[in-house]
């Protein structure tokens, strides 16, 4: 059970890091002008997408925002004497999409 929990935290952290790195790289390239300096007072619409019903302008969830739900039940047994590992996993997926 702990392994499944660690996976979910790890995946969320990795996804967040990729999104931040992507946005950061885009912000740097669009903010540098011909003279080479970064405009700290530029408009955010150059970097951030337009708000819609799924996301607000700040990036917070909007009224139509939804997420998928996945639960992992992982059972693992380690046998030191036989130098073996055995396990099973049950994945429960809930599609929360309105479609």
CSV table of N, CA, C and O in Angstrom, one decimal, residues 2-96:
chain,number,residue,atom,x,y,z
A,2,UNK,N,1.9,1.2,0.8
A,2,UNK,CA,2.8,2.4,0.8
A,2,UNK,C,3.5,2.6,-0.5
A,2,UNK,O,3.7,3.8,-0.9
A,3,UNK,N,3.8,1.6,-1.3
A,3,UNK,CA,4.4,1.8,-2.6
A,3,UNK,C,3.5,2.5,-3.5
A,3,UNK,O,3.9,3.4,-4.2
A,4,UNK,N,2.2,2.2,-3.5
A,4,UNK,CA,1.2,2.8,-4.4
A,4,UNK,C,1.1,4.3,-4.0
A,4,UNK,O,1.1,5.2,-4.9
A,5,UNK,N,1.1,4.6,-2.7
A,5,UNK,CA,1.0,6.0,-2.3
A,5,UNK,C,2.2,6.8,-2.7
A,5,UNK,O,2.1,7.9,-3.2
A,6,UNK,N,3.4,6.2,-2.6
A,6,UNK,CA,4.7,6.8,-3.0
A,6,UNK,C,4.7,7.1,-4.5
A,6,UNK,O,5.1,8.2,-4.9
A,7,UNK,N,4.1,6.2,-5.3
A,7,UNK,CA,4.0,6.4,-6.7
A,7,UNK,C,3.2,7.6,-7.1
A,7,UNK,O,3.5,8.4,-7.9
A,8,UNK,N,2.0,7.7,-6.4
A,8,UNK,CA,1.1,8.8,-6.7
A,8,UNK,C,1.8,10.2,-6.4
A,8,UNK,O,1.7,11.1,-7.1
A,9,UNK,N,2.4,10.2,-5.2
A,9,UNK,CA,3.1,11.5,-4.8
A,9,UNK,C,4.2,11.8,-5.8
A,9,UNK,O,4.4,12.9,-6.3
A,10,UNK,N,5.0,10.7,-6.2
A,10,UNK,CA,6.1,10.9,-7.1
A,10,UNK,C,5.7,11.4,-8.5
A,10,UNK,O,6.3,12.3,-9.1
A,11,UNK,N,4.6,10.8,-9.0
A,11,UNK,CA,4.1,11.1,-10.3
A,11,UNK,C,3.6,12.6,-10.3
A,11,UNK,O,3.9,13.4,-11.2
A,12,UNK,N,2.8,12.9,-9.3
A,12,UNK,CA,2.3,14.3,-9.2
A,12,UNK,C,3.4,15.3,-9.1
A,12,UNK,O,3.4,16.4,-9.7
A,13,UNK,N,4.5,15.0,-8.3
A,13,UNK,CA,5.6,15.9,-8.1
A,13,UNK,C,6.3,16.0,-9.5
A,13,UNK,O,6.7,17.1,-9.9
A,14,UNK,N,6.5,14.9,-10.2
A,14,UNK,CA,7.2,14.9,-11.5
A,14,UNK,C,6.4,15.7,-12.5
A,14,UNK,O,7.0,16.5,-13.2
A,15,UNK,N,5.1,15.5,-12.5
A,15,UNK,CA,4.3,16.3,-13.5
A,15,UNK,C,4.3,17.8,-13.2
A,15,UNK,O,4.5,18.6,-14.1
A,16,UNK,N,4.3,18.2,-11.9
A,16,UNK,CA,4.4,19.6,-11.5
A,16,UNK,C,5.7,20.1,-12.0
A,16,UNK,O,5.8,21.2,-12.5
A,17,UNK,N,6.8,19.4,-11.8
A,17,UNK,CA,8.1,19.9,-12.1
A,17,UNK,C,8.2,20.1,-13.6
A,17,UNK,O,8.8,21.1,-14.1
A,18,UNK,N,7.6,19.2,-14.4
A,18,UNK,CA,7.6,19.3,-15.9
A,18,UNK,C,6.8,20.6,-16.3
A,18,UNK,O,7.3,21.4,-17.2
A,19,UNK,N,5.7,20.8,-15.7
A,19,UNK,CA,4.9,21.9,-16.1
A,19,UNK,C,5.5,23.2,-15.7
A,19,UNK,O,5.5,24.2,-16.5
A,20,UNK,N,6.1,23.3,-14.5
A,20,UNK,CA,6.8,24.5,-14.1
A,20,UNK,C,8.0,24.8,-15.0
A,20,UNK,O,8.3,25.9,-15.4
A,21,UNK,N,8.8,23.7,-15.3
A,21,UNK,CA,10.0,23.9,-16.2
A,21,UNK,C,9.5,24.4,-17.6
A,21,UNK,O,10.2,25.2,-18.2
A,22,UNK,N,8.4,23.8,-18.1
A,22,UNK,CA,7.9,24.2,-19.4
A,22,UNK,C,7.5,25.7,-19.4
A,22,UNK,O,7.9,26.5,-20.3
A,23,UNK,N,6.7,26.1,-18.4
A,23,UNK,CA,6.3,27.4,-18.3
A,23,UNK,C,7.4,28.4,-18.1
A,23,UNK,O,7.5,29.5,-18.6
A,24,UNK,N,8.4,28.0,-17.2
A,24,UNK,CA,9.6,28.8,-17.0
A,24,UNK,C,10.4,29.1,-18.2
A,24,UNK,O,10.8,30.2,-18.5
A,25,UNK,N,10.6,28.0,-19.0
A,25,UNK,CA,11.3,28.2,-20.3
A,25,UNK,C,10.6,29.1,-21.2
A,25,UNK,O,11.2,29.9,-21.9
A,26,UNK,N,9.3,29.0,-21.3
A,26,UNK,CA,8.5,29.8,-22.2
A,26,UNK,C,8.5,31.3,-21.7
A,26,UNK,O,8.7,32.2,-22.5
A,27,UNK,N,8.4,31.5,-20.4
A,27,UNK,CA,8.4,32.8,-19.9
A,27,UNK,C,9.7,33.5,-20.2
A,27,UNK,O,9.8,34.7,-20.5
A,28,UNK,N,10.8,32.8,-20.1
A,28,UNK,CA,12.1,33.4,-20.3
A,28,UNK,C,12.3,33.8,-21.7
A,28,UNK,O,12.8,34.9,-22.0
A,29,UNK,N,11.9,32.9,-22.7
A,29,UNK,CA,12.1,33.3,-24.1
A,29,UNK,C,11.2,34.4,-24.5
A,29,UNK,O,11.6,35.2,-25.3
A,30,UNK,N,10.0,34.5,-24.0
A,30,UNK,CA,9.1,35.5,-24.4
A,30,UNK,C,9.3,36.9,-23.7
A,30,UNK,O,8.9,37.9,-24.2
A,31,UNK,N,10.0,36.8,-22.6
A,31,UNK,CA,10.2,38.1,-21.8
A,31,UNK,C,11.5,38.8,-22.2
A,31,UNK,O,11.6,40.0,-21.8
A,32,UNK,N,12.4,38.2,-22.8
A,32,UNK,CA,13.7,38.8,-23.2
A,32,UNK,C,13.5,39.7,-24.4
A,32,UNK,O,13.0,39.2,-25.4
A,33,UNK,N,13.8,40.9,-24.4
A,33,UNK,CA,13.7,41.8,-25.6
A,33,UNK,C,14.9,41.8,-26.4
A,33,UNK,O,15.9,41.1,-26.1
A,34,UNK,N,15.0,42.6,-27.4
A,34,UNK,CA,16.2,42.7,-28.3
A,34,UNK,C,17.4,43.1,-27.6
A,34,UNK,O,18.5,42.7,-28.0
A,35,UNK,N,17.3,43.9,-26.6
A,35,UNK,CA,18.5,44.3,-25.8
A,35,UNK,C,19.0,43.3,-24.9
A,35,UNK,O,20.1,43.4,-24.4
A,36,UNK,N,18.2,42.2,-24.7
A,36,UNK,CA,18.7,41.1,-23.9
A,36,UNK,C,18.3,41.1,-22.4
A,36,UNK,O,18.6,40.3,-21.6
A,37,UNK,N,17.5,42.2,-22.0
A,37,UNK,CA,17.1,42.2,-20.6
A,37,UNK,C,15.7,41.7,-20.4
A,37,UNK,O,14.9,41.7,-21.4
A,38,UNK,N,15.4,41.2,-19.3
A,38,UNK,CA,14.1,40.6,-19.0
A,38,UNK,C,13.1,41.6,-18.5
A,38,UNK,O,13.4,42.3,-17.5
A,39,UNK,N,11.9,41.7,-19.1
A,39,UNK,CA,10.9,42.7,-18.7
A,39,UNK,C,10.1,42.1,-17.5
A,39,UNK,O,9.2,41.2,-17.8
A,40,UNK,N,10.4,42.5,-16.3
A,40,UNK,CA,9.7,41.9,-15.1
A,40,UNK,C,8.2,42.4,-15.1
A,40,UNK,O,7.4,41.8,-14.3
A,41,UNK,N,7.8,43.4,-15.8
A,41,UNK,CA,6.5,43.9,-15.8
A,41,UNK,C,5.6,43.6,-17.0
A,41,UNK,O,4.6,44.3,-17.3
A,42,UNK,N,6.0,42.6,-17.8
A,42,UNK,CA,5.3,42.2,-19.0
A,42,UNK,C,3.9,41.7,-18.6
A,42,UNK,O,3.7,41.2,-17.5
A,43,UNK,N,3.0,41.6,-19.6
A,43,UNK,CA,1.7,41.1,-19.4
A,43,UNK,C,1.7,39.6,-19.2
A,43,UNK,O,2.5,38.9,-19.9
A,44,UNK,N,0.9,39.0,-18.3
A,44,UNK,CA,0.9,37.6,-18.1
A,44,UNK,C,0.3,36.9,-19.3
A,44,UNK,O,0.5,35.7,-19.4
A,45,UNK,N,-0.5,37.5,-20.1
A,45,UNK,CA,-1.1,36.8,-21.2
A,45,UNK,C,-0.1,36.3,-22.2
A,45,UNK,O,-0.4,35.5,-23.1
A,46,UNK,N,1.1,36.8,-22.2
A,46,UNK,CA,2.1,36.3,-23.0
A,46,UNK,C,2.6,34.9,-22.6
A,46,UNK,O,3.0,34.1,-23.4
A,47,UNK,N,2.4,34.6,-21.3
A,47,UNK,CA,2.9,33.4,-20.7
A,47,UNK,C,1.7,32.4,-20.4
A,47,UNK,O,1.8,31.2,-20.6
A,48,UNK,N,0.7,32.9,-19.8
A,48,UNK,CA,-0.4,32.1,-19.3
A,48,UNK,C,-1.6,32.0,-20.3
A,48,UNK,O,-1.9,33.0,-21.0
A,49,UNK,N,-2.2,30.9,-20.4
A,49,UNK,CA,-3.4,30.8,-21.3
A,49,UNK,C,-4.6,31.6,-20.8
A,49,UNK,O,-4.6,31.9,-19.7
A,50,UNK,N,-5.5,31.8,-21.7
A,50,UNK,CA,-6.7,32.5,-21.4
A,50,UNK,C,-7.6,31.7,-20.4
A,50,UNK,O,-7.6,30.5,-20.6
A,51,UNK,N,-8.2,32.3,-19.5
A,51,UNK,CA,-9.1,31.5,-18.5
A,51,UNK,C,-10.3,30.9,-19.3
A,51,UNK,O,-10.7,31.5,-20.3
A,52,UNK,N,-10.8,29.8,-18.8
A,52,UNK,CA,-12.0,29.2,-19.4
A,52,UNK,C,-12.7,28.6,-18.2
A,52,UNK,O,-12.5,28.8,-17.0
A,53,UNK,N,-13.7,27.7,-18.5
A,53,UNK,CA,-14.5,27.1,-17.4
A,53,UNK,C,-13.8,26.1,-16.6
A,53,UNK,O,-14.2,25.7,-15.5
A,54,UNK,N,-12.7,25.6,-17.2
A,54,UNK,CA,-11.9,24.5,-16.5
A,54,UNK,C,-10.8,25.1,-15.6
A,54,UNK,O,-10.4,24.6,-14.6
A,55,UNK,N,-10.3,26.3,-16.0
A,55,UNK,CA,-9.2,26.9,-15.2
A,55,UNK,C,-9.5,28.4,-15.2
A,55,UNK,O,-9.8,29.0,-16.2
A,56,UNK,N,-9.2,29.0,-14.0
A,56,UNK,CA,-9.3,30.5,-13.9
A,56,UNK,C,-8.0,31.1,-14.5
A,56,UNK,O,-7.1,30.4,-14.8
A,57,UNK,N,-8.0,32.4,-14.5
A,57,UNK,CA,-6.8,33.1,-15.0
A,57,UNK,C,-5.6,32.9,-14.2
A,57,UNK,O,-4.4,32.9,-14.7
A,58,UNK,N,-5.8,32.6,-12.9
A,58,UNK,CA,-4.6,32.3,-12.0
A,58,UNK,C,-4.2,30.8,-12.1
A,58,UNK,O,-3.1,30.5,-11.6
A,59,UNK,N,-4.9,30.0,-12.8
A,59,UNK,CA,-4.6,28.6,-13.0
A,59,UNK,C,-5.3,27.7,-12.0
A,59,UNK,O,-5.2,26.5,-12.0
A,60,UNK,N,-6.1,28.3,-11.1
A,60,UNK,CA,-6.9,27.5,-10.1
A,60,UNK,C,-8.0,26.8,-10.9
A,60,UNK,O,-8.5,27.3,-11.9
A,61,UNK,N,-8.5,25.7,-10.3
A,61,UNK,CA,-9.7,25.0,-10.9
A,61,UNK,C,-10.9,25.9,-11.1
A,61,UNK,O,-11.2,26.6,-10.2
A,62,UNK,N,-11.5,25.8,-12.2
A,62,UNK,CA,-12.8,26.5,-12.5
A,62,UNK,C,-14.0,25.7,-12.2
A,62,UNK,O,-13.9,24.6,-11.7
A,63,UNK,N,-15.2,26.2,-12.5
A,63,UNK,CA,-16.4,25.5,-12.1
A,63,UNK,C,-16.6,24.2,-12.8
A,63,UNK,O,-17.3,23.3,-12.3
A,64,UNK,N,-16.0,24.0,-14.0
A,64,UNK,CA,-16.2,22.7,-14.7
A,64,UNK,C,-15.0,21.8,-14.6
A,64,UNK,O,-14.9,20.8,-15.4
A,65,UNK,N,-14.1,22.1,-13.7
A,65,UNK,CA,-12.9,21.3,-13.5
A,65,UNK,C,-13.2,19.9,-12.9
A,65,UNK,O,-14.0,19.8,-12.0
A,66,UNK,N,-12.5,18.9,-13.4
A,66,UNK,CA,-12.7,17.6,-12.8
A,66,UNK,C,-11.4,16.8,-12.9
A,66,UNK,O,-10.5,17.2,-13.7
A,67,UNK,N,-11.2,15.8,-12.1
A,67,UNK,CA,-10.0,15.0,-12.2
A,67,UNK,C,-10.4,13.5,-12.2
A,67,UNK,O,-11.5,13.1,-11.7
A,68,UNK,N,-9.5,12.7,-12.8
A,68,UNK,CA,-9.7,11.2,-12.7
A,68,UNK,C,-9.3,10.8,-11.3
A,68,UNK,O,-8.5,11.5,-10.6
A,69,UNK,N,-9.8,9.6,-10.9
A,69,UNK,CA,-9.4,9.1,-9.6
A,69,UNK,C,-8.9,7.7,-9.8
A,69,UNK,O,-9.5,6.9,-10.5
A,70,UNK,N,-7.7,7.4,-9.2
A,70,UNK,CA,-7.1,6.0,-9.3
A,70,UNK,C,-6.7,5.6,-7.9
A,70,UNK,O,-6.0,6.4,-7.3
A,71,UNK,N,-7.1,4.4,-7.5
A,71,UNK,CA,-6.6,3.9,-6.2
A,71,UNK,C,-5.8,2.6,-6.6
A,71,UNK,O,-6.2,1.8,-7.4
A,72,UNK,N,-4.6,2.5,-5.9
A,72,UNK,CA,-3.8,1.3,-6.1
A,72,UNK,C,-3.7,0.5,-4.8
A,72,UNK,O,-3.6,1.1,-3.7
A,73,UNK,N,-3.9,-0.8,-4.9
A,73,UNK,CA,-3.8,-1.7,-3.8
A,73,UNK,C,-2.7,-2.7,-4.2
A,73,UNK,O,-2.9,-3.6,-5.0
A,74,UNK,N,-1.5,-2.5,-3.6
A,74,UNK,CA,-0.3,-3.3,-4.0
A,74,UNK,C,0.1,-4.2,-2.8
A,74,UNK,O,0.3,-3.7,-1.7
A,75,UNK,N,0.2,-5.5,-3.1
A,75,UNK,CA,0.6,-6.5,-2.1
A,75,UNK,C,1.9,-7.1,-2.6
A,75,UNK,O,1.9,-7.6,-3.7
A,76,UNK,N,2.9,-7.1,-1.8
A,76,UNK,CA,4.2,-7.6,-2.2
A,76,UNK,C,4.8,-8.5,-1.0
A,76,UNK,O,4.7,-8.1,0.1
A,77,UNK,N,5.3,-9.6,-1.4
A,77,UNK,CA,6.0,-10.5,-0.4
A,77,UNK,C,7.4,-10.8,-0.9
A,77,UNK,O,7.6,-11.1,-2.1
A,78,UNK,N,8.4,-10.6,0.0
A,78,UNK,CA,9.8,-10.8,-0.3
A,78,UNK,C,10.2,-12.1,0.5
A,78,UNK,O,10.0,-12.2,1.7
A,79,UNK,N,10.8,-13.0,-0.3
A,79,UNK,CA,11.3,-14.3,0.4
A,79,UNK,C,12.8,-14.3,0.3
A,79,UNK,O,13.4,-14.6,-0.8
A,80,UNK,N,13.5,-13.9,1.3
A,80,UNK,CA,14.9,-13.9,1.3
A,80,UNK,C,15.6,-15.2,1.1
A,80,UNK,O,16.6,-15.4,0.5
A,81,UNK,N,15.0,-16.3,1.7
A,81,UNK,CA,15.5,-17.6,1.6
A,81,UNK,C,15.6,-18.1,0.2
A,81,UNK,O,16.5,-18.7,-0.3
A,82,UNK,N,14.5,-17.9,-0.6
A,82,UNK,CA,14.4,-18.3,-2.0
A,82,UNK,C,14.9,-17.2,-3.0
A,82,UNK,O,14.8,-17.4,-4.2
A,83,UNK,N,15.3,-16.1,-2.4
A,83,UNK,CA,15.7,-14.9,-3.3
A,83,UNK,C,14.6,-14.6,-4.3
A,83,UNK,O,14.9,-14.5,-5.5
A,84,UNK,N,13.4,-14.5,-3.8
A,84,UNK,CA,12.3,-14.2,-4.8
A,84,UNK,C,11.3,-13.1,-4.2
A,84,UNK,O,11.3,-12.8,-3.0
A,85,UNK,N,10.6,-12.6,-5.1
A,85,UNK,CA,9.6,-11.6,-4.8
A,85,UNK,C,8.3,-11.9,-5.5
A,85,UNK,O,8.4,-12.3,-6.7
A,86,UNK,N,7.2,-11.8,-4.8
A,86,UNK,CA,5.9,-12.0,-5.5
A,86,UNK,C,5.0,-10.9,-5.1
A,86,UNK,O,5.1,-10.3,-4.0
A,87,UNK,N,4.0,-10.6,-6.0
A,87,UNK,CA,3.1,-9.5,-5.7
A,87,UNK,C,1.9,-9.5,-6.5
A,87,UNK,O,1.8,-10.2,-7.5
A,88,UNK,N,1.0,-8.7,-6.1
A,88,UNK,CA,-0.2,-8.5,-6.9
A,88,UNK,C,-0.7,-7.0,-6.8
A,88,UNK,O,-0.3,-6.4,-5.8
A,89,UNK,N,-1.4,-6.6,-7.7
A,89,UNK,CA,-1.9,-5.2,-7.7
A,89,UNK,C,-3.3,-5.1,-8.2
A,89,UNK,O,-3.7,-5.8,-9.1
A,90,UNK,N,-4.1,-4.3,-7.5
A,90,UNK,CA,-5.5,-4.0,-8.0
A,90,UNK,C,-5.5,-2.5,-8.2
A,90,UNK,O,-5.2,-1.7,-7.3
A,91,UNK,N,-5.9,-2.1,-9.4
A,91,UNK,CA,-6.1,-0.7,-9.7
A,91,UNK,C,-7.6,-0.4,-9.9
A,91,UNK,O,-8.3,-1.1,-10.7
A,92,UNK,N,-8.1,0.5,-9.1
A,92,UNK,CA,-9.5,0.9,-9.3
A,92,UNK,C,-9.5,2.3,-9.9
A,92,UNK,O,-9.0,3.3,-9.3
A,93,UNK,N,-10.1,2.4,-11.1
A,93,UNK,CA,-10.1,3.7,-11.8
A,93,UNK,C,-11.5,4.2,-11.9
A,93,UNK,O,-12.5,3.5,-12.2
A,94,UNK,N,-11.7,5.5,-11.6
A,94,UNK,CA,-13.0,6.2,-11.7
A,94,UNK,C,-12.9,7.3,-12.7
A,94,UNK,O,-12.1,8.3,-12.4
A,95,UNK,N,-13.6,7.3,-13.7
A,95,UNK,CA,-13.6,8.3,-14.7
A,95,UNK,C,-14.6,9.4,-14.3
A,95,UNK,O,-15.8,9.2,-14.3
A,96,UNK,N,-14.2,10.5,-13.9
A,96,UNK,CA,-15.0,11.6,-13.4
A,96,UNK,C,-15.4,12.6,-14.5
A,96,UNK,O,-16.0,13.6,-14.3
